[in-house]
Coordinates of C-alpha atoms and ligand atoms in Angstrom, one line a residue:
X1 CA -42.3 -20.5 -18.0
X2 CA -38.8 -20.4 -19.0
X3 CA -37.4 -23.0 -21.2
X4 CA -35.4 -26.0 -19.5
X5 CA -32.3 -24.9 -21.2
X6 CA -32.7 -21.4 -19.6
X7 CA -33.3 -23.7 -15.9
X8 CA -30.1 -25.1 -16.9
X9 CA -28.2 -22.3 -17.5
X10 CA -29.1 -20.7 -14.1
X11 CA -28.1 -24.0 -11.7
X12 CA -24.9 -23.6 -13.8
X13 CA -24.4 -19.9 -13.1
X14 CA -25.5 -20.6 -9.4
X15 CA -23.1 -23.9 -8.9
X16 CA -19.9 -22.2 -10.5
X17 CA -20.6 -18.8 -8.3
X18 CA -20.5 -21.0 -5.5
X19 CA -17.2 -22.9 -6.1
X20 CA -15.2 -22.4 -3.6
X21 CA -11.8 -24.1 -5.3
X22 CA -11.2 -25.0 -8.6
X23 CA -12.4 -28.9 -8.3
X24 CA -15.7 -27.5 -7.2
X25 CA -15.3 -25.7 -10.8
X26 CA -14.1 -28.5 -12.8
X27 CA -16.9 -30.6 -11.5
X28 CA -19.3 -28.0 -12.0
X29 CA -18.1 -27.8 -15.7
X30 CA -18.3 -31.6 -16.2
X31 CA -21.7 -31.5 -15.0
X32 CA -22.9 -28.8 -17.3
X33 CA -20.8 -28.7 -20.2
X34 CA -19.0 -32.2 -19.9
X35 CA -19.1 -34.4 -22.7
X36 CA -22.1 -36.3 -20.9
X37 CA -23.2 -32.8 -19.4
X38 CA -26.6 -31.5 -19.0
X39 CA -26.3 -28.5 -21.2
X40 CA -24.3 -30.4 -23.6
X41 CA -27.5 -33.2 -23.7
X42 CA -29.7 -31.3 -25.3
X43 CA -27.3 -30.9 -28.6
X44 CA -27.8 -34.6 -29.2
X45 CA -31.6 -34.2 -28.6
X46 CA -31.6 -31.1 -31.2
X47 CA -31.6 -33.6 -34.0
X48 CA -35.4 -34.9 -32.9
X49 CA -36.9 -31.7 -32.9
X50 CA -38.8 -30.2 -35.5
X51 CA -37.7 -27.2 -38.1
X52 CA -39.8 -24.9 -36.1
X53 CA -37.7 -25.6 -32.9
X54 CA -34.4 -26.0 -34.1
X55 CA -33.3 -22.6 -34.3
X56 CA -34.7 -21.2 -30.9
X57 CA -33.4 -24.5 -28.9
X58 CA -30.1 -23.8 -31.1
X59 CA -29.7 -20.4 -29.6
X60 CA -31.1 -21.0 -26.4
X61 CA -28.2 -23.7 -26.4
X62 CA -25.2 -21.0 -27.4
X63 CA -26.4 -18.4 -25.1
X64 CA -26.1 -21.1 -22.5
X65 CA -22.8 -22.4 -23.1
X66 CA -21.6 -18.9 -23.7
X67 CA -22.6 -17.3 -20.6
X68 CA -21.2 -20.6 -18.4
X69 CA -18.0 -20.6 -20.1
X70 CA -17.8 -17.2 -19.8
X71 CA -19.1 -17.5 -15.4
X72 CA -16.2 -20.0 -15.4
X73 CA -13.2 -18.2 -17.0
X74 CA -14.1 -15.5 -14.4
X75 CA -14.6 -17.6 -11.4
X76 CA -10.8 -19.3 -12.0
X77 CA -9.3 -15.8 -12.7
X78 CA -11.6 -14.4 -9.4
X79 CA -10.8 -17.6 -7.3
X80 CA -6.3 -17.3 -8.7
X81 CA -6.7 -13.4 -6.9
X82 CA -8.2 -14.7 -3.8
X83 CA -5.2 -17.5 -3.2
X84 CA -2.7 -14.7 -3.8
X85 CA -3.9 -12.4 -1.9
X86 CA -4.7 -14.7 1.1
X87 CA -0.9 -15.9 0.6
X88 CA 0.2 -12.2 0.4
X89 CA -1.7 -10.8 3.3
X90 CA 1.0 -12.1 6.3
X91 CA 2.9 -9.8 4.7
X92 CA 3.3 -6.0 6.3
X93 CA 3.7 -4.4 3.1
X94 CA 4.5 -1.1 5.8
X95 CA 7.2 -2.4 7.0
X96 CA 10.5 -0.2 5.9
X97 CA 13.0 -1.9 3.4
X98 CA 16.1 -3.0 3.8
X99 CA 18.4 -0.9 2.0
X100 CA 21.5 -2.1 -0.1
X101 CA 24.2 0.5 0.1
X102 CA 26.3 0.8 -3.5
X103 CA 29.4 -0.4 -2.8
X104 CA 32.3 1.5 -4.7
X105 CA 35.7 0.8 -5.7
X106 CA 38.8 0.6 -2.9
X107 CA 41.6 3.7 -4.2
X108 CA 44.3 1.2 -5.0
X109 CA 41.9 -0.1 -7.4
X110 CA 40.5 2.9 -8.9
X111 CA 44.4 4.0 -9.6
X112 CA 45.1 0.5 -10.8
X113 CA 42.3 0.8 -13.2
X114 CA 43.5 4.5 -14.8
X115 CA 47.4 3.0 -14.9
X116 CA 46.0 0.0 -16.8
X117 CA 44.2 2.1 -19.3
X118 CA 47.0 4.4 -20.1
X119 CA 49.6 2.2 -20.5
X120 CA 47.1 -0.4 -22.3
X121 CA 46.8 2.6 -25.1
X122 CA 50.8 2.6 -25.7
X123 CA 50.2 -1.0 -25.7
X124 CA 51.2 -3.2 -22.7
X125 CA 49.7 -6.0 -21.9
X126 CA 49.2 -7.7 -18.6
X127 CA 51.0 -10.4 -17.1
X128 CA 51.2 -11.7 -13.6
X129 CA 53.5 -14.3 -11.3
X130 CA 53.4 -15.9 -8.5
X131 CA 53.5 -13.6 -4.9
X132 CA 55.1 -17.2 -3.4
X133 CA 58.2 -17.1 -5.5
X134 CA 62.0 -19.2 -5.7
X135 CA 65.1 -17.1 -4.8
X136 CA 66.3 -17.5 -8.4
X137 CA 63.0 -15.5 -9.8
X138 CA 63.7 -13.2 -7.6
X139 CA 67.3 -12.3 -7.0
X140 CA 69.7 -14.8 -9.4
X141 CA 67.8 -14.1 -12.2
X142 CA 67.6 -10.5 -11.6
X143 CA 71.4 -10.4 -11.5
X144 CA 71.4 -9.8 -7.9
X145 CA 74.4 -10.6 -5.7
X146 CA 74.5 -13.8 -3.8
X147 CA 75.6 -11.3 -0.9
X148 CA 73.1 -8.2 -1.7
X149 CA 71.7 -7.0 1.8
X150 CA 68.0 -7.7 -0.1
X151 CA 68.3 -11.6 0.4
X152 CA 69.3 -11.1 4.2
X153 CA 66.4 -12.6 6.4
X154 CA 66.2 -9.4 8.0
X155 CA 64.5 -8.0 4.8
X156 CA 62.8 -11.1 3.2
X157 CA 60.0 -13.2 3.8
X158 CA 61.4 -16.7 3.8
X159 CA 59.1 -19.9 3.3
X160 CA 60.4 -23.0 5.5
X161 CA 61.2 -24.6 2.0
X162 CA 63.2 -22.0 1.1
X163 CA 61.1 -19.9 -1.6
X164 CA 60.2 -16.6 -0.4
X165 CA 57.5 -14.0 -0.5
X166 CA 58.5 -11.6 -3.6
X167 CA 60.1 -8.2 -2.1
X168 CA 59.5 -6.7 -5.9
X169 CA 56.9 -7.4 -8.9
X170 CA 60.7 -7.9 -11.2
X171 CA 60.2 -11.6 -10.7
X172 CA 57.1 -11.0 -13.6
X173 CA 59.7 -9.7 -16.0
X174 CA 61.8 -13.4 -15.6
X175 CA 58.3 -15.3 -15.5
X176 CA 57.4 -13.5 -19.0
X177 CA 60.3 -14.0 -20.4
X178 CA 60.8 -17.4 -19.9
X179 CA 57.1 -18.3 -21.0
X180 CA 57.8 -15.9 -24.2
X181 CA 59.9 -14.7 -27.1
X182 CA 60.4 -11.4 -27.5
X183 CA 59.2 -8.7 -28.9
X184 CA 57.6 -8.4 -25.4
X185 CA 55.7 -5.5 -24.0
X186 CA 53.6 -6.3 -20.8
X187 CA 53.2 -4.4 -17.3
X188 CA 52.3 -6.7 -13.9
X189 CA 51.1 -5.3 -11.1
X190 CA 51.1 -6.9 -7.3
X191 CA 51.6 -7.3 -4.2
X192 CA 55.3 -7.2 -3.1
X193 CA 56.7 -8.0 0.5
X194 CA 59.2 -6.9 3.0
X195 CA 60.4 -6.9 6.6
X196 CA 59.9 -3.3 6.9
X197 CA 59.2 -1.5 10.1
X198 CA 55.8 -0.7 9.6
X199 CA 55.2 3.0 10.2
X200 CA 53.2 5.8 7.5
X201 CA 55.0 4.9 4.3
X202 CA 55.7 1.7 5.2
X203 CA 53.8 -1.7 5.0
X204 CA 55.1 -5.6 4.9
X205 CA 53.0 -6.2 2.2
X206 CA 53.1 -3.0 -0.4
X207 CA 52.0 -2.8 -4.1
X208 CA 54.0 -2.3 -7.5
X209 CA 53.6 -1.7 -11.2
X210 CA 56.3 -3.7 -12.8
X211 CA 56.8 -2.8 -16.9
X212 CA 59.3 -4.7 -19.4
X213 CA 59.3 -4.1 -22.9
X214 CA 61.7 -6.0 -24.8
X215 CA 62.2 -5.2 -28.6
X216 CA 64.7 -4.1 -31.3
X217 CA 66.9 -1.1 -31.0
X218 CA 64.5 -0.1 -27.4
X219 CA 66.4 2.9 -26.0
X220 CA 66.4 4.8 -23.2
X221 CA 64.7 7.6 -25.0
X222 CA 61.9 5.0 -25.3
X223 CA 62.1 4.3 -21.6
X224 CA 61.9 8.0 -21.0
X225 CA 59.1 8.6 -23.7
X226 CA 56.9 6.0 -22.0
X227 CA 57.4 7.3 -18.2
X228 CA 56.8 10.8 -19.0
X229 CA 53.7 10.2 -20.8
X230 CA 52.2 7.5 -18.1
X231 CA 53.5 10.0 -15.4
X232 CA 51.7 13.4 -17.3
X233 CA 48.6 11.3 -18.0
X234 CA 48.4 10.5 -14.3
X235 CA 49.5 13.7 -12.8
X236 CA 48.4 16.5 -15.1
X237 CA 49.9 17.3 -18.4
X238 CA 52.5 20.2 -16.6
X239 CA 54.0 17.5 -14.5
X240 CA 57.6 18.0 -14.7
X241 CA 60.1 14.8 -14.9
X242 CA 63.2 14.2 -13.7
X243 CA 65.6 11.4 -14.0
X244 CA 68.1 10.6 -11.8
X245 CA 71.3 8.2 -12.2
X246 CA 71.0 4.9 -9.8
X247 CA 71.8 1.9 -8.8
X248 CA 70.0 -1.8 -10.0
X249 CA 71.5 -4.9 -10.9
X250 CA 68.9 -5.8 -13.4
X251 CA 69.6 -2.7 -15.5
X252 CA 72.5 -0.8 -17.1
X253 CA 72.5 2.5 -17.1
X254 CA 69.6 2.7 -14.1
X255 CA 67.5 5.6 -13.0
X256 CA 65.3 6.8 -10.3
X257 CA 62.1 9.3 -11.6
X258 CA 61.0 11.9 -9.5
X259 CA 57.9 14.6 -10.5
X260 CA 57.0 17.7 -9.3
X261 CA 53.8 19.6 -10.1
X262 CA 51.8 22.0 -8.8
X263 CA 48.2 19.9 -9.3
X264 CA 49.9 17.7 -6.4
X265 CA 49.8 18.6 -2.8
X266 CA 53.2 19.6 -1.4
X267 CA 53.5 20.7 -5.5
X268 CA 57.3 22.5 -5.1
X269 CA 59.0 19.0 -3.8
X270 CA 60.4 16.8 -6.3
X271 CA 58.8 13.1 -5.1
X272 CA 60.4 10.2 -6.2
X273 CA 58.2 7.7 -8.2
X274 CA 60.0 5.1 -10.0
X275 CA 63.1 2.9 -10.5
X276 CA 63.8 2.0 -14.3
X277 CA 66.6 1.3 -16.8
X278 CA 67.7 -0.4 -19.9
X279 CA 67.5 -4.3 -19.2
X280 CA 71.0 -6.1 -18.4
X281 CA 72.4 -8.3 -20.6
X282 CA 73.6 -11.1 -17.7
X283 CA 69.4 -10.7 -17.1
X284 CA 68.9 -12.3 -21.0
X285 CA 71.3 -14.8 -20.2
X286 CA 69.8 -16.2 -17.6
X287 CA 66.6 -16.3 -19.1
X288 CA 68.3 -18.0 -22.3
X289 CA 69.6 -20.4 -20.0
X290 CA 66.3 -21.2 -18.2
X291 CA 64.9 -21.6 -21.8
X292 CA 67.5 -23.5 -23.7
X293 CA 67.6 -21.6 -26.2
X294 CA 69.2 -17.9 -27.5
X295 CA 66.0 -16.2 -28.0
X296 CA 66.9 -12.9 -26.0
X297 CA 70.2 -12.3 -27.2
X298 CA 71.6 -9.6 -26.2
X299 CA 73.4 -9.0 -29.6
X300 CA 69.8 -8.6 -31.1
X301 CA 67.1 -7.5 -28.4
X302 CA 67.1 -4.3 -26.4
X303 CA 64.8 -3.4 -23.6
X304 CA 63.7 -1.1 -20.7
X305 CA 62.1 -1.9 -17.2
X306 CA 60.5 0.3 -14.4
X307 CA 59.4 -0.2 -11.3
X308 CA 56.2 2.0 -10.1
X309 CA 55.4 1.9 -6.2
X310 CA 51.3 1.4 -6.6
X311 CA 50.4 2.5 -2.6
X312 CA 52.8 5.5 -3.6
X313 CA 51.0 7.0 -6.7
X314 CA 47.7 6.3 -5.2
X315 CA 48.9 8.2 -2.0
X316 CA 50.3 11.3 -4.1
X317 CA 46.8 10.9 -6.3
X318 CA 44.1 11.2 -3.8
X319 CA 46.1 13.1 -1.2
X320 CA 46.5 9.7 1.3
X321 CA 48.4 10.6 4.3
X322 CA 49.3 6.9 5.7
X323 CA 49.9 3.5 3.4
X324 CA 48.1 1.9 6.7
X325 CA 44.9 3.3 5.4
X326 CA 44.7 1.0 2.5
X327 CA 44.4 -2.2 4.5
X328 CA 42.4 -1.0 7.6
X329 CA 38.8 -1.6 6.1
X330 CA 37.6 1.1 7.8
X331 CA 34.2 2.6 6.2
X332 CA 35.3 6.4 6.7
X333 CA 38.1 6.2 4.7
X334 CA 37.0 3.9 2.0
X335 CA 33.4 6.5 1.3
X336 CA 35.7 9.0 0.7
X337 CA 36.4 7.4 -2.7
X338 CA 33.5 6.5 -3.4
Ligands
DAH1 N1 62.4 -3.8 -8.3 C1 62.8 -2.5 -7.9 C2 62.4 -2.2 -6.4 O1 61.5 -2.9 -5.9 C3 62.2 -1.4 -8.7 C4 62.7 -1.4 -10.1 C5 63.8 -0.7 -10.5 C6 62.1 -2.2 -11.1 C7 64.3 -0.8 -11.7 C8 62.6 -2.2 -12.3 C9 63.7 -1.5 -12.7 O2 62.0 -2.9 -13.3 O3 64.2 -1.5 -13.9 O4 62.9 -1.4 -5.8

């Protein structure tokens, strides 16, 4: 005849194999092994019983509480794999997944990103303005004839109120000024507008690399140093440079770059790339005069600018026939760059 603790311990076993949630196991617990439970009883009775008994009720009484707690750790773990699985099983684990396709950079970005970090290691910084700008930013500032052909209507964006979309990043090189002292040092680029007829190397909204650095005793073999370096880093090391005298009031002597090189498609043409020059004085007056104060005079501070067309590098980079491509969104084209 087994003992009554062994009984015990079997209506336990049974009861907590037949919970079917956990409150049927709690209860079961409580009943048991509770501080008024059955199993637990019979340690208050242990004290009665004589030496002889003691020891086998005492171990009959561990086994028993052993074994249960041990039934019920395994039910609650056993019953925890039921509920997830019953929760899980409306699910068609068959069913194919969706797949997320890696996007990639779009070109202008990826050439961006490679002008950035050369000119970064000959230590430009970045600056930006606004792509909504006043006609002073952009052409009084900038030295620019109240009767130059690039204020007509015909060529600008104007804004009911009179400001205008930007038809070239040189508005940044009055913003930074303004803002800052010099020694200055700091390329922009953005977005840039203009009335053009749209057609393969045209587009009204277009991109530019703006540069300014503004120092003592800059000279054009500085502005020609920096070019030829950005432009062979780009291009290939045996890209050949050429500069060419031109035209722009905000700089005195001006130049147009072109490059030719053989890593380039259409490698025997000289392209042009780039308008630059050494920064004109009537430029640091109107920025003193904006400021209030004499902080780029002319006496003391010398500088060079440029002018990079963004759509154009990318386009002689990656071999792009049509500036149109850039702003289509169209899958085929941007993959190929990806
Ligand atoms: N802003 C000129 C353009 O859009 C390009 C340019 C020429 C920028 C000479 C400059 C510069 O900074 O010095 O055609």
């Amino acid at each position: 005849m087994p003992h009554e603790l062994e009984q015990l311990r079997d209506a336990a076993l049974a009861d907590v194999a037949a919970a079917g949630d956990e409150q049927a196991l709690e209860a079961a617990r409580v009943r048991y092994l509770g501080r008024a439970g059955s199993i637990s009883a019979w340690a208050e009775r242990m004290k009665s019983l004589s030496k002889e008994q003691k020891p086998v009720v005492g171990k009959l009484l561990n086994q028993a509480r052993t074994s249960v707690t041990a039934a019920i750790t395994e039910r609650v773990e056993r019953l925890r794999i039921e509920k997830e699985s019953a929760a899980l099983a409306s699910i068609d684990i068959s069913l194919p997944g969706r797949v997320t396709e890696p996007g990639s950079l779009h070109p202008l970005t990826q050439m961006l990103d490679r002008a950035i970090g050369i000119f970064r290691r000959m230590g430009f910084a970045l600056a930006e303005g606004p792509d909504v700008e006043s006609e002073w930013h952009c052409f009084d500032a900038l030295n620019t004839a109240p009767d130059h052909p690039a204020r007509n209507e015909q060529d600008t964006f104007y804004l009911p109120d009179g400001r205008l979309l930007r038809t070239h990043t040189s508005t940044v090189q009055i913003r930074t000024m303004e803002k800052s002292p010099p020694p200055i040092r700091v390329i922009a680029p953005g977005a840039a507008y203009r009335r053009d007829e749209v057609d393969a190397t045209h587009s009204a909204q277009f991109h530019q690399i703006e540069g300014l650095y503004v120092d003592k005793k800059v000279s054009v073999g500085d502005l020609k140093g920096t070019l030829e370096f950005f432009l062979q880093e780009l291009f290939g090391a045996e890209t050949q440079i050429r500069f060419r005298p031109h035209y722009f009031p905000f700089t005195e002597p001006s130049f147009e770059i072109d490059v030719k090189s053989n890593a380039l498609k259409g490698g025997e043409k000289w392209l042009e790339m780039c308008g630059c020059g050494m920064v004109h004085p009537a430029v640091y007056e109107q920025v003193n005069r904006a400021r209030g104060d004499n902080a780029y005079d002319p006496e003391k501070w010398s500088g060079f600018a440029f002018g990079l067309g963004m759509d154009r590098l990318a386009m002689i980079l990656f071999d792009i026939p049509d500036i149109r491509y850039f702003a289509a969104n169209d899958l085929r084209f941007l993959k190929q760059f990806a």
